[in-house]
């Protein structure tokens, strides 16, 4: 950390004249939340810069005197004031939300709205206002990850899964962060909902590919979610009641800082208890989660202390009360973070973060007195040091060190006999350096490199990253991005039952997975109202692994080569189109992806290339919302090519070699060589603003799958039937739901 | 306008609701009339019967009795000697070894050749070493202390079934089979359970099971492949559904047998989507010109009598 600081200061000293630095934080005037990536300018001096995503900015080499300062950000009124600069200045600037007469911008009043510069430089990057996501039609209640599935390039595995399949990659290839802490299983209710409480979310930033050097550890995408810091101006309460759960958020000032606490709990358990009391065997199930945050400025020098924590749990219990048969599964995440923000120099912004994340799952069952137990746990302890140096108004250097200690535990036992016992504690050391520069003619370039050393891999990986953005006309911009990526952990997941997911570190017998990504795109943004983005992407994958289900049942080896089928390769390529209307009464987007992805493993299907299940040639979504007085109407129409599945090729009879009993069997054709019917679905919602005990509220009605299309999920073959009658298991039918959201 | 909107919604509903389709659409490239070879050699047992059948079109009504192949030439070769099989008179597709029938020897490679109307299918298997259970015990399920040692089949089948130690109360204790040392030449192990009393009653009795569930229970069952790293394996009570005499058998299997059972996942995909897709895959057959299994194993057995739990327990 000290070495890094010296490097940055040395660079600055070499470039600096004797002048002052104008720096400060930019916040939302109504609640004091940070407003990241605002444009800060001294027009009279033709100097300016951009605030970072913490809302901090610094403009160096400002001559002494009185200067006009302008700060602007989409969705806020521009700030204009004359500032007397005599020495280094640290300001706190409050931006007021903007309401355009007769219209309402999608970004208006969205706290922590779109990250303007990041969108300009970075390919495949977008931000979503959480309030906007909450207004989309949903199943039961709004969910962040399920809403992201409506964007081009992002798919869902099924109606009950909130897992993200981004540009041909599986859910394990997407890094998911909450307040910079990785979450290893961000799901509730077997994957139906994510762990993100929409009430508590402030920012959602998504890199669909070619992400920059300050992130690492995953092959594909990054979802970076930030919770609210808390309202610095007043104490407030908001919440919601849906058919699934109740959630509450309270926040308020704490000295010069703020605090926030939000909780959510489902109330299915009393309903299930009532059904059980009538004599019907049903399991008991509940989930809950809790988010808290405290921020406190330290002194007057711009330092800040932030503490954030998350705790969530799911519990499924099914005791049949006889024949020693029961089933209990519990899983959950715990995460905490402490961050100290320090200004070494007005132009040198630093953060030191200590965080811990833990995911734990226990499956404890007995079937006719045969006990089975699976327990797995992943926890990490990470120390992160980041520096950001505002070298010039057109050049910012960032760099950082990261040290992570993991702890993986997986134990199993069957019939009172111990099985797999994995207990590993690898470490991961990472370093990154990145330069954001604006060259002449409006060209933005981001060059970065990330280096990593995983204790169980025999290499130091050097991963370059690049992103270039070039305006070619008034409204047109072309972009290019790319990089090399590594992944050292592998997720073993079961679609439809995410509570049993577990992570395994890849050891020296297999080696890390890697990917090369390239993206090229063009953007057309004639006004704030419309935007069209088109991107081509190609990802080359190497060193892939899949769980090996063809080993012995009592395989207790913890070596990666004995757990996985390895040395897989693959690619994903496609074209995405995204057209948005962002202002006005009618808003929404039309997204379309033409994509293709393939995998090849020597031990799968005779080494032939196959389509993974989530390879979908076409994927389209039309999402609209319309404001009519106190009403807001919403719709989402999605269409996707059917998923790939393995069909049957023949029937045959063979004696079971161990019992000598003849069995009728079905012979599989080539892996995933057939397709289910196309998937499509229409969801509608209607929301109405009402008064509620002196506060504001919104009641809503949502209808999932309006025309009740029973989309196909998977195919089963029944060998007991003389006709090989394939049974297609269908997905969810029409599901209406309603609820209430309120704020005080 | 109203009529147009009504028409649009009617079309959407009509198109949207319907996801029925012809079952034939859910099949892949059909592999009909492929030879299916079925023969497994057990060390110290006579050369087995070998079945030669064909695959059927999955779209058609399945009649396994019609799939036997007549007029096949079936030859087993080992130690430079050939044994030509004879067609069984009463069962099309079944071929019998010549008499006197030799006994399968350990650590020996057997070659199979089947010729049918210009088609030739071949395979080979190398038998493992002999396998003998060190012992089969009953453990206390709490303390895992041995409470009884069962009488093996090698002491005589009659004695095995009548010995008091072999009378097991359903769900009392843990049955554990133990090997003194790994069996040479085998890649894995497999347990099987066979009920001999075909009319015996159910030993399970649970209100959460309905009539359909009871019909699913079989009198025979086999475990997935096992490694037996610790030289022991415990028999799960959920594999037992009926009272009466049962044979517990442990097999030490060759590569062909192991590859087939580990890749022939018979889970029909019940559960969730991911299981259905990934668990339905083509097994490894290790035959040329055919599918099926030509494999070998050595085995040892113990007989037990499963008794129902006392009333009220």
Short mmCIF file of N, CA, C and O in Angstrom, two decimals, chain A residues 320 322-325 367-370 414-417 495-496 550 552-555 613 645-655 657-659 661-662 664 666-668 671 675-677 707 709-710 712-717 722-724 726 728 730, chain B residues 12-13 15-19 21 26-31 37-38 49 51 53 55-56 58 61-62 64 170-171 174 190 192 206-208 221 224-228 232 234-238 251 257 260 262 268-270 272-273 276 278 280-282:
data_model
loop_
_atom_site.label_atom_id
_atom_site.label_comp_id
_atom_site.label_asym_id
_atom_site.label_seq_id
_atom_site.Cartn_x
_atom_site.Cartn_y
_atom_site.Cartn_z
N UNK A 320 -41.57 -36.53 8.03
CA UNK A 320 -42.76 -37.34 7.77
C UNK A 320 -43.22 -38.10 9.00
O UNK A 320 -44.20 -38.83 8.93
N UNK A 322 -42.53 -40.65 10.50
CA UNK A 322 -42.59 -42.11 10.58
C UNK A 322 -41.52 -42.68 9.68
O UNK A 322 -41.00 -41.99 8.81
N UNK A 323 -41.24 -43.97 9.93
CA UNK A 323 -40.26 -44.68 9.09
C UNK A 323 -38.93 -43.96 9.03
O UNK A 323 -38.17 -44.13 8.07
N UNK A 324 -38.63 -43.17 10.09
CA UNK A 324 -37.34 -42.48 10.14
C UNK A 324 -37.04 -41.81 8.80
O UNK A 324 -35.96 -41.96 8.22
N UNK A 325 -37.99 -41.06 8.32
CA UNK A 325 -37.83 -40.37 7.04
C UNK A 325 -38.08 -38.89 7.25
O UNK A 325 -39.16 -38.49 7.70
N UNK A 367 -33.86 -41.54 4.85
CA UNK A 367 -34.92 -42.21 4.11
C UNK A 367 -34.98 -43.63 4.60
O UNK A 367 -34.05 -44.41 4.39
N UNK A 368 -36.05 -43.98 5.26
CA UNK A 368 -36.19 -45.31 5.86
C UNK A 368 -34.92 -45.67 6.64
O UNK A 368 -34.31 -46.71 6.42
N UNK A 369 -34.58 -44.78 7.56
CA UNK A 369 -33.50 -45.03 8.51
C UNK A 369 -32.13 -45.08 7.86
O UNK A 369 -31.18 -45.61 8.45
N UNK A 370 -31.98 -44.56 6.68
CA UNK A 370 -30.67 -44.45 6.04
C UNK A 370 -30.30 -42.97 6.04
O UNK A 370 -30.82 -42.19 5.25
N UNK A 414 -22.84 -41.12 4.34
CA UNK A 414 -23.96 -41.93 3.86
C UNK A 414 -24.06 -43.15 4.73
O UNK A 414 -23.07 -43.87 4.91
N UNK A 415 -25.22 -43.36 5.29
CA UNK A 415 -25.46 -44.55 6.11
C UNK A 415 -24.44 -44.65 7.24
O UNK A 415 -23.89 -45.72 7.51
N UNK A 416 -24.22 -43.52 7.88
CA UNK A 416 -23.30 -43.39 9.04
C UNK A 416 -21.86 -43.65 8.67
O UNK A 416 -21.02 -43.90 9.55
N UNK A 417 -21.54 -43.61 7.40
CA UNK A 417 -20.14 -43.80 6.99
C UNK A 417 -19.64 -42.50 6.38
O UNK A 417 -20.26 -41.95 5.46
N UNK A 495 -29.69 -26.89 -11.07
CA UNK A 495 -30.76 -25.98 -11.45
C UNK A 495 -32.05 -26.40 -10.75
O UNK A 495 -32.40 -27.55 -10.71
N UNK A 496 -32.75 -25.47 -10.20
CA UNK A 496 -34.00 -25.79 -9.54
C UNK A 496 -33.83 -26.13 -8.07
O UNK A 496 -34.81 -26.32 -7.36
N UNK A 550 -20.02 -39.58 -13.20
CA UNK A 550 -19.79 -40.96 -13.58
C UNK A 550 -18.72 -41.64 -12.74
O UNK A 550 -18.05 -42.56 -13.20
N UNK A 552 -17.54 -43.37 -8.86
CA UNK A 552 -18.18 -44.24 -7.89
C UNK A 552 -18.92 -43.39 -6.86
O UNK A 552 -18.57 -42.25 -6.60
N UNK A 553 -19.96 -44.00 -6.27
CA UNK A 553 -20.79 -43.26 -5.32
C UNK A 553 -20.02 -42.89 -4.06
O UNK A 553 -20.37 -41.95 -3.37
N UNK A 554 -18.98 -43.67 -3.74
CA UNK A 554 -18.21 -43.39 -2.54
C UNK A 554 -16.85 -42.78 -2.89
O UNK A 554 -15.87 -42.96 -2.16
N UNK A 555 -16.78 -42.06 -3.99
CA UNK A 555 -15.55 -41.39 -4.37
C UNK A 555 -15.25 -40.28 -3.38
O UNK A 555 -15.97 -39.28 -3.31
N UNK A 613 -27.11 -26.49 -22.39
CA UNK A 613 -28.55 -26.30 -22.33
C UNK A 613 -28.95 -24.84 -22.57
O UNK A 613 -29.98 -24.55 -23.15
N UNK A 645 -31.77 -30.14 -25.44
CA UNK A 645 -31.90 -31.30 -24.57
C UNK A 645 -31.43 -32.54 -25.32
O UNK A 645 -31.31 -32.54 -26.55
N UNK A 646 -31.17 -33.61 -24.57
CA UNK A 646 -30.73 -34.88 -25.17
C UNK A 646 -31.94 -35.75 -25.43
O UNK A 646 -32.62 -36.17 -24.50
N UNK A 647 -32.24 -36.07 -26.69
CA UNK A 647 -33.42 -36.88 -26.98
C UNK A 647 -33.07 -38.37 -26.95
O UNK A 647 -31.91 -38.76 -26.84
N UNK A 648 -34.11 -39.18 -27.08
CA UNK A 648 -33.92 -40.62 -27.16
C UNK A 648 -33.73 -41.04 -28.61
O UNK A 648 -34.31 -40.45 -29.52
N UNK A 649 -32.90 -42.07 -28.81
CA UNK A 649 -32.63 -42.57 -30.17
C UNK A 649 -33.19 -43.96 -30.40
O UNK A 649 -33.45 -44.36 -31.53
N UNK A 650 -33.37 -44.71 -29.32
CA UNK A 650 -33.84 -46.09 -29.48
C UNK A 650 -34.24 -46.65 -28.13
O UNK A 650 -33.98 -46.03 -27.08
N UNK A 651 -34.87 -47.80 -28.15
CA UNK A 651 -35.13 -48.56 -26.93
C UNK A 651 -34.43 -49.90 -27.05
O UNK A 651 -34.29 -50.46 -28.15
N UNK A 652 -34.00 -50.43 -25.92
CA UNK A 652 -33.36 -51.74 -25.95
C UNK A 652 -33.53 -52.39 -24.59
O UNK A 652 -33.93 -51.74 -23.62
N UNK A 653 -33.25 -53.65 -24.55
CA UNK A 653 -33.38 -54.41 -23.30
C UNK A 653 -32.05 -55.03 -22.95
O UNK A 653 -31.35 -55.58 -23.81
N UNK A 654 -31.72 -54.96 -21.69
CA UNK A 654 -30.46 -55.50 -21.19
C UNK A 654 -30.69 -55.96 -19.77
O UNK A 654 -31.42 -55.31 -19.01
N UNK A 655 -30.07 -57.07 -19.41
CA UNK A 655 -30.20 -57.50 -18.02
C UNK A 655 -29.30 -56.65 -17.14
O UNK A 655 -28.17 -56.33 -17.52
N UNK A 657 -26.61 -56.34 -14.81
CA UNK A 657 -25.58 -57.36 -14.57
C UNK A 657 -25.53 -57.82 -13.11
O UNK A 657 -25.11 -58.94 -12.85
N UNK A 658 -25.96 -56.98 -12.18
CA UNK A 658 -25.86 -57.35 -10.76
C UNK A 658 -27.06 -58.15 -10.29
O UNK A 658 -26.95 -58.91 -9.34
N UNK A 659 -28.23 -57.98 -10.92
CA UNK A 659 -29.42 -58.69 -10.46
C UNK A 659 -29.93 -59.70 -11.47
O UNK A 659 -30.81 -60.50 -11.16
N UNK A 661 -31.88 -59.20 -13.76
CA UNK A 661 -33.26 -58.88 -14.13
C UNK A 661 -33.24 -58.05 -15.40
O UNK A 661 -32.48 -57.08 -15.51
N UNK A 662 -34.09 -58.40 -16.35
CA UNK A 662 -34.16 -57.64 -17.59
C UNK A 662 -34.72 -56.26 -17.33
O UNK A 662 -35.72 -56.09 -16.64
N UNK A 664 -35.79 -52.60 -19.35
CA UNK A 664 -36.01 -51.88 -20.61
C UNK A 664 -35.36 -50.51 -20.47
O UNK A 664 -35.65 -49.76 -19.53
N UNK A 666 -33.65 -46.82 -22.39
CA UNK A 666 -33.75 -45.86 -23.49
C UNK A 666 -32.35 -45.42 -23.85
O UNK A 666 -31.58 -45.01 -22.98
N UNK A 667 -32.03 -45.48 -25.12
CA UNK A 667 -30.71 -45.08 -25.59
C UNK A 667 -30.71 -43.60 -25.94
O UNK A 667 -31.57 -43.14 -26.71
N UNK A 668 -29.79 -42.87 -25.37
CA UNK A 668 -29.71 -41.43 -25.64
C UNK A 668 -29.07 -41.18 -26.99
O UNK A 668 -28.16 -41.89 -27.41
N UNK A 671 -25.60 -35.75 -27.32
CA UNK A 671 -25.83 -34.79 -26.24
C UNK A 671 -26.46 -33.50 -26.76
O UNK A 671 -25.96 -32.86 -27.68
N UNK A 675 -34.14 -29.68 -29.56
CA UNK A 675 -34.55 -28.41 -28.96
C UNK A 675 -35.98 -28.50 -28.44
O UNK A 675 -36.84 -29.10 -29.07
N UNK A 676 -36.18 -27.89 -27.29
CA UNK A 676 -37.53 -27.71 -26.79
C UNK A 676 -38.21 -26.65 -27.65
O UNK A 676 -37.57 -25.96 -28.44
N UNK A 677 -39.53 -26.54 -27.46
CA UNK A 677 -40.25 -25.50 -28.18
C UNK A 677 -39.76 -24.12 -27.72
O UNK A 677 -39.30 -23.96 -26.60
N UNK A 707 -50.97 -15.21 -20.71
CA UNK A 707 -51.73 -16.17 -21.50
C UNK A 707 -51.38 -17.61 -21.12
O UNK A 707 -51.65 -18.54 -21.87
N UNK A 709 -48.92 -19.63 -21.02
CA UNK A 709 -48.24 -20.58 -21.89
C UNK A 709 -47.43 -21.52 -21.01
O UNK A 709 -46.60 -21.09 -20.24
N UNK A 710 -47.66 -22.81 -21.17
CA UNK A 710 -46.90 -23.78 -20.37
C UNK A 710 -45.61 -24.11 -21.11
O UNK A 710 -45.48 -25.13 -21.78
N UNK A 712 -42.00 -25.33 -22.04
CA UNK A 712 -41.36 -26.60 -21.73
C UNK A 712 -40.11 -26.39 -20.88
O UNK A 712 -39.35 -25.46 -21.11
N UNK A 713 -39.92 -27.26 -19.92
CA UNK A 713 -38.76 -27.16 -19.04
C UNK A 713 -37.76 -28.27 -19.35
O UNK A 713 -36.61 -28.01 -19.62
N UNK A 714 -38.19 -29.53 -19.23
CA UNK A 714 -37.29 -30.61 -19.62
C UNK A 714 -38.11 -31.83 -20.00
O UNK A 714 -39.32 -31.88 -19.80
N UNK A 715 -37.44 -32.82 -20.60
CA UNK A 715 -38.10 -34.01 -21.13
C UNK A 715 -37.68 -35.23 -20.33
O UNK A 715 -36.50 -35.41 -20.02
N UNK A 716 -38.66 -36.06 -20.00
CA UNK A 716 -38.37 -37.33 -19.34
C UNK A 716 -38.90 -38.47 -20.19
O UNK A 716 -39.93 -38.32 -20.85
N UNK A 717 -38.22 -39.59 -20.15
CA UNK A 717 -38.68 -40.78 -20.87
C UNK A 717 -39.07 -41.84 -19.86
O UNK A 717 -38.31 -42.17 -18.96
N UNK A 722 -44.82 -49.22 -22.38
CA UNK A 722 -44.39 -49.87 -23.63
C UNK A 722 -44.18 -48.87 -24.77
O UNK A 722 -43.42 -49.13 -25.69
N UNK A 723 -44.91 -47.79 -24.72
CA UNK A 723 -44.61 -46.73 -25.69
C UNK A 723 -43.66 -45.77 -25.00
O UNK A 723 -43.91 -45.35 -23.88
N UNK A 724 -42.59 -45.46 -25.68
CA UNK A 724 -41.66 -44.52 -25.05
C UNK A 724 -42.27 -43.14 -25.10
O UNK A 724 -41.96 -42.33 -25.95
N UNK A 726 -42.55 -39.73 -24.27
CA UNK A 726 -41.78 -38.68 -23.60
C UNK A 726 -42.73 -37.78 -22.83
O UNK A 726 -43.79 -37.40 -23.34
N UNK A 728 -43.04 -34.19 -21.17
CA UNK A 728 -42.43 -32.87 -21.10
C UNK A 728 -42.92 -32.19 -19.84
O UNK A 728 -44.12 -31.95 -19.68
N UNK A 730 -43.53 -29.11 -17.68
CA UNK A 730 -43.78 -27.73 -18.08
C UNK A 730 -43.39 -26.74 -16.98
O UNK A 730 -43.28 -27.11 -15.81
N UNK B 12 -53.16 -14.52 -29.70
CA UNK B 12 -52.10 -14.65 -28.70
C UNK B 12 -52.43 -15.78 -27.73
O UNK B 12 -51.59 -16.62 -27.42
N UNK B 13 -53.69 -15.79 -27.27
CA UNK B 13 -54.08 -16.84 -26.33
C UNK B 13 -53.97 -18.21 -26.97
O UNK B 13 -53.52 -19.17 -26.36
N UNK B 15 -52.17 -19.14 -29.61
CA UNK B 15 -50.78 -19.51 -29.87
C UNK B 15 -50.04 -19.74 -28.57
O UNK B 15 -49.27 -20.68 -28.42
N UNK B 16 -50.32 -18.84 -27.61
CA UNK B 16 -49.53 -18.87 -26.39
C UNK B 16 -49.79 -20.08 -25.54
O UNK B 16 -48.88 -20.68 -25.00
N UNK B 17 -51.09 -20.46 -25.42
CA UNK B 17 -51.41 -21.52 -24.49
C UNK B 17 -50.88 -22.86 -24.96
O UNK B 17 -50.48 -23.69 -24.16
N UNK B 18 -50.91 -23.06 -26.26
CA UNK B 18 -50.66 -24.41 -26.74
C UNK B 18 -49.18 -24.72 -26.80
O UNK B 18 -48.43 -24.07 -27.52
N UNK B 19 -48.71 -25.69 -26.00
CA UNK B 19 -47.35 -26.20 -26.17
C UNK B 19 -47.39 -27.70 -26.37
O UNK B 19 -46.44 -28.40 -26.10
N UNK B 21 -47.37 -31.02 -28.58
CA UNK B 21 -46.81 -31.35 -29.87
C UNK B 21 -46.80 -32.84 -30.01
O UNK B 21 -47.06 -33.58 -29.06
N UNK B 26 -39.98 -35.38 -30.10
CA UNK B 26 -39.05 -35.36 -28.98
C UNK B 26 -38.03 -36.48 -29.06
O UNK B 26 -37.46 -36.89 -28.06
N UNK B 27 -37.85 -37.02 -30.23
CA UNK B 27 -36.83 -38.03 -30.42
C UNK B 27 -35.72 -37.49 -31.31
O UNK B 27 -35.94 -36.59 -32.11
N UNK B 28 -34.56 -38.08 -31.17
CA UNK B 28 -33.43 -37.65 -31.99
C UNK B 28 -33.30 -38.53 -33.21
O UNK B 28 -34.25 -39.16 -33.67
N UNK B 29 -32.09 -38.60 -33.72
CA UNK B 29 -31.80 -39.44 -34.86
C UNK B 29 -31.98 -40.90 -34.44
O UNK B 29 -31.34 -41.36 -33.50
N UNK B 30 -32.93 -41.60 -35.10
CA UNK B 30 -33.32 -42.93 -34.66
C UNK B 30 -32.24 -43.96 -34.96
O UNK B 30 -31.68 -43.99 -36.06
N UNK B 31 -31.92 -44.79 -33.97
CA UNK B 31 -30.93 -45.85 -34.14
C UNK B 31 -31.61 -47.20 -33.96
O UNK B 31 -31.50 -47.86 -32.92
N UNK B 37 -25.81 -56.72 -27.38
CA UNK B 37 -25.17 -57.91 -26.82
C UNK B 37 -25.30 -57.86 -25.30
O UNK B 37 -25.09 -56.82 -24.68
N UNK B 38 -25.64 -59.00 -24.72
CA UNK B 38 -25.87 -59.06 -23.27
C UNK B 38 -25.23 -60.32 -22.73
O UNK B 38 -25.76 -61.42 -22.89
N UNK B 49 -25.25 -67.62 -20.29
CA UNK B 49 -26.05 -67.45 -21.49
C UNK B 49 -25.74 -66.08 -22.06
O UNK B 49 -25.48 -65.12 -21.33
N UNK B 51 -27.26 -63.12 -24.73
CA UNK B 51 -28.46 -62.67 -25.42
C UNK B 51 -28.05 -61.74 -26.56
O UNK B 51 -27.21 -60.86 -26.37
N UNK B 53 -29.92 -59.24 -29.19
CA UNK B 53 -31.19 -58.58 -29.54
C UNK B 53 -30.88 -57.40 -30.46
O UNK B 53 -29.73 -57.17 -30.83
N UNK B 55 -32.07 -53.10 -31.21
CA UNK B 55 -32.77 -51.91 -30.68
C UNK B 55 -34.06 -51.70 -31.45
O UNK B 55 -34.21 -52.16 -32.60
N UNK B 56 -34.98 -51.00 -30.81
CA UNK B 56 -36.27 -50.71 -31.42
C UNK B 56 -36.44 -49.22 -31.60
O UNK B 56 -35.85 -48.41 -30.88
N UNK B 58 -38.00 -45.91 -30.92
CA UNK B 58 -38.69 -45.46 -29.71
C UNK B 58 -40.09 -44.93 -29.99
O UNK B 58 -40.88 -44.79 -29.07
N UNK B 61 -44.60 -49.01 -30.42
CA UNK B 61 -44.97 -49.75 -29.21
C UNK B 61 -43.85 -50.76 -28.93
O UNK B 61 -43.48 -51.54 -29.80
N UNK B 62 -43.36 -50.76 -27.72
CA UNK B 62 -42.17 -51.56 -27.42
C UNK B 62 -42.56 -52.98 -27.03
O UNK B 62 -43.30 -53.20 -26.08
N UNK B 64 -40.26 -56.14 -26.23
CA UNK B 64 -38.91 -56.71 -26.16
C UNK B 64 -38.84 -58.16 -26.64
O UNK B 64 -37.79 -58.60 -27.10
N UNK B 170 -35.98 -55.55 10.32
CA UNK B 170 -35.95 -54.39 9.42
C UNK B 170 -35.60 -53.11 10.17
O UNK B 170 -36.20 -52.78 11.21
N UNK B 171 -34.57 -52.43 9.68
CA UNK B 171 -34.08 -51.14 10.18
C UNK B 171 -33.42 -51.24 11.55
O UNK B 171 -33.24 -50.23 12.22
N UNK B 174 -26.88 -51.88 11.31
CA UNK B 174 -26.32 -51.61 9.98
C UNK B 174 -25.60 -52.87 9.50
O UNK B 174 -24.75 -53.40 10.20
N UNK B 190 -19.84 -53.50 -6.82
CA UNK B 190 -21.27 -53.20 -6.86
C UNK B 190 -22.00 -54.16 -5.93
O UNK B 190 -21.68 -55.35 -5.87
N UNK B 192 -25.63 -55.88 -4.68
CA UNK B 192 -26.98 -56.14 -5.16
C UNK B 192 -27.78 -56.83 -4.07
O UNK B 192 -27.23 -57.44 -3.14
N UNK B 206 -45.71 -47.07 5.52
CA UNK B 206 -45.65 -45.63 5.78
C UNK B 206 -46.88 -44.97 5.20
O UNK B 206 -47.24 -45.20 4.03
N UNK B 207 -47.53 -44.14 6.00
CA UNK B 207 -48.75 -43.46 5.56
C UNK B 207 -48.49 -42.50 4.40
O UNK B 207 -49.41 -42.17 3.65
N UNK B 208 -47.23 -42.05 4.27
CA UNK B 208 -46.98 -41.07 3.21
C UNK B 208 -46.80 -41.73 1.85
O UNK B 208 -46.61 -41.05 0.84
N UNK B 221 -32.44 -55.08 -6.48
CA UNK B 221 -31.87 -53.76 -6.66
C UNK B 221 -30.36 -53.83 -6.63
O UNK B 221 -29.79 -54.81 -6.15
N UNK B 224 -25.07 -48.16 -7.06
CA UNK B 224 -24.16 -47.58 -8.06
C UNK B 224 -22.77 -48.15 -7.82
O UNK B 224 -22.54 -48.82 -6.82
N UNK B 225 -21.83 -47.89 -8.72
CA UNK B 225 -20.48 -48.42 -8.51
C UNK B 225 -19.84 -47.84 -7.25
O UNK B 225 -20.06 -46.68 -6.90
N UNK B 226 -19.08 -48.65 -6.56
CA UNK B 226 -18.45 -48.26 -5.30
C UNK B 226 -16.95 -48.49 -5.38
O UNK B 226 -16.49 -49.40 -6.07
N UNK B 227 -16.22 -47.71 -4.63
CA UNK B 227 -14.77 -47.87 -4.62
C UNK B 227 -14.29 -48.81 -3.53
O UNK B 227 -13.26 -49.43 -3.68
N UNK B 228 -15.00 -48.82 -2.43
CA UNK B 228 -14.61 -49.70 -1.32
C UNK B 228 -13.21 -49.36 -0.84
O UNK B 228 -12.44 -50.25 -0.49
N UNK B 232 -14.90 -51.73 3.03
CA UNK B 232 -16.20 -52.08 3.59
C UNK B 232 -17.27 -51.20 2.97
O UNK B 232 -17.01 -50.10 2.51
N UNK B 234 -21.64 -50.35 3.67
CA UNK B 234 -22.82 -50.59 4.48
C UNK B 234 -24.07 -50.62 3.60
O UNK B 234 -24.22 -49.82 2.70
N UNK B 235 -24.94 -51.55 3.92
CA UNK B 235 -26.14 -51.73 3.13
C UNK B 235 -27.23 -50.79 3.62
O UNK B 235 -27.55 -50.77 4.80
N UNK B 236 -27.81 -49.97 2.71
CA UNK B 236 -28.82 -49.01 3.16
C UNK B 236 -30.19 -49.68 3.31
O UNK B 236 -30.62 -50.44 2.44
N UNK B 237 -30.90 -49.39 4.37
CA UNK B 237 -32.21 -49.98 4.60
C UNK B 237 -33.24 -49.55 3.58
O UNK B 237 -34.24 -50.24 3.35
N UNK B 238 -33.03 -48.40 2.92
CA UNK B 238 -34.04 -47.97 1.96
C UNK B 238 -34.09 -48.88 0.73
O UNK B 238 -35.02 -48.82 -0.06
N UNK B 251 -20.08 -57.66 -5.90
CA UNK B 251 -19.36 -57.94 -7.14
C UNK B 251 -18.10 -57.06 -7.21
O UNK B 251 -18.16 -55.87 -6.91
N UNK B 257 -17.92 -53.61 -17.25
CA UNK B 257 -19.05 -53.55 -16.34
C UNK B 257 -19.05 -52.20 -15.63
O UNK B 257 -20.08 -51.54 -15.54
N UNK B 260 -20.05 -49.31 -17.94
CA UNK B 260 -21.47 -49.32 -18.29
C UNK B 260 -22.31 -48.81 -17.13
O UNK B 260 -23.17 -47.92 -17.30
N UNK B 262 -21.53 -47.02 -14.55
CA UNK B 262 -21.31 -45.66 -14.08
C UNK B 262 -21.86 -44.63 -15.07
O UNK B 262 -22.10 -43.48 -14.70
N UNK B 268 -34.56 -41.32 -14.30
CA UNK B 268 -35.26 -40.85 -15.50
C UNK B 268 -35.42 -39.34 -15.52
O UNK B 268 -36.24 -38.80 -16.23
N UNK B 269 -34.65 -38.68 -14.70
CA UNK B 269 -34.69 -37.23 -14.74
C UNK B 269 -35.72 -36.66 -13.80
O UNK B 269 -35.97 -35.46 -13.82
N UNK B 270 -36.27 -37.48 -12.96
CA UNK B 270 -37.24 -36.94 -12.02
C UNK B 270 -36.58 -35.94 -11.11
O UNK B 270 -35.48 -36.13 -10.66
N UNK B 272 -35.45 -32.08 -11.11
CA UNK B 272 -35.38 -30.75 -11.70
C UNK B 272 -34.65 -30.79 -13.02
O UNK B 272 -33.92 -31.71 -13.32
N UNK B 273 -34.83 -29.79 -13.77
CA UNK B 273 -34.38 -29.75 -15.15
C UNK B 273 -32.95 -30.16 -15.36
O UNK B 273 -32.63 -30.90 -16.26
N UNK B 276 -32.42 -33.89 -15.34
CA UNK B 276 -32.96 -34.59 -16.49
C UNK B 276 -32.01 -34.49 -17.66
O UNK B 276 -31.72 -35.48 -18.33
N UNK B 278 -28.61 -33.65 -17.76
CA UNK B 278 -27.27 -34.18 -17.60
C UNK B 278 -27.26 -35.65 -17.22
O UNK B 278 -26.24 -36.31 -17.38
N UNK B 280 -29.24 -37.92 -18.49
CA UNK B 280 -29.63 -38.75 -19.63
C UNK B 280 -28.51 -38.67 -20.65
O UNK B 280 -28.42 -37.72 -21.44
N UNK B 281 -27.63 -39.63 -20.61
CA UNK B 281 -26.51 -39.63 -21.55
C UNK B 281 -26.27 -41.04 -22.04
O UNK B 281 -26.77 -42.01 -21.49
N UNK B 282 -25.50 -41.15 -23.09
CA UNK B 282 -25.24 -42.43 -23.72
C UNK B 282 -24.21 -43.19 -22.89
O UNK B 282 -23.13 -42.68 -22.61
#
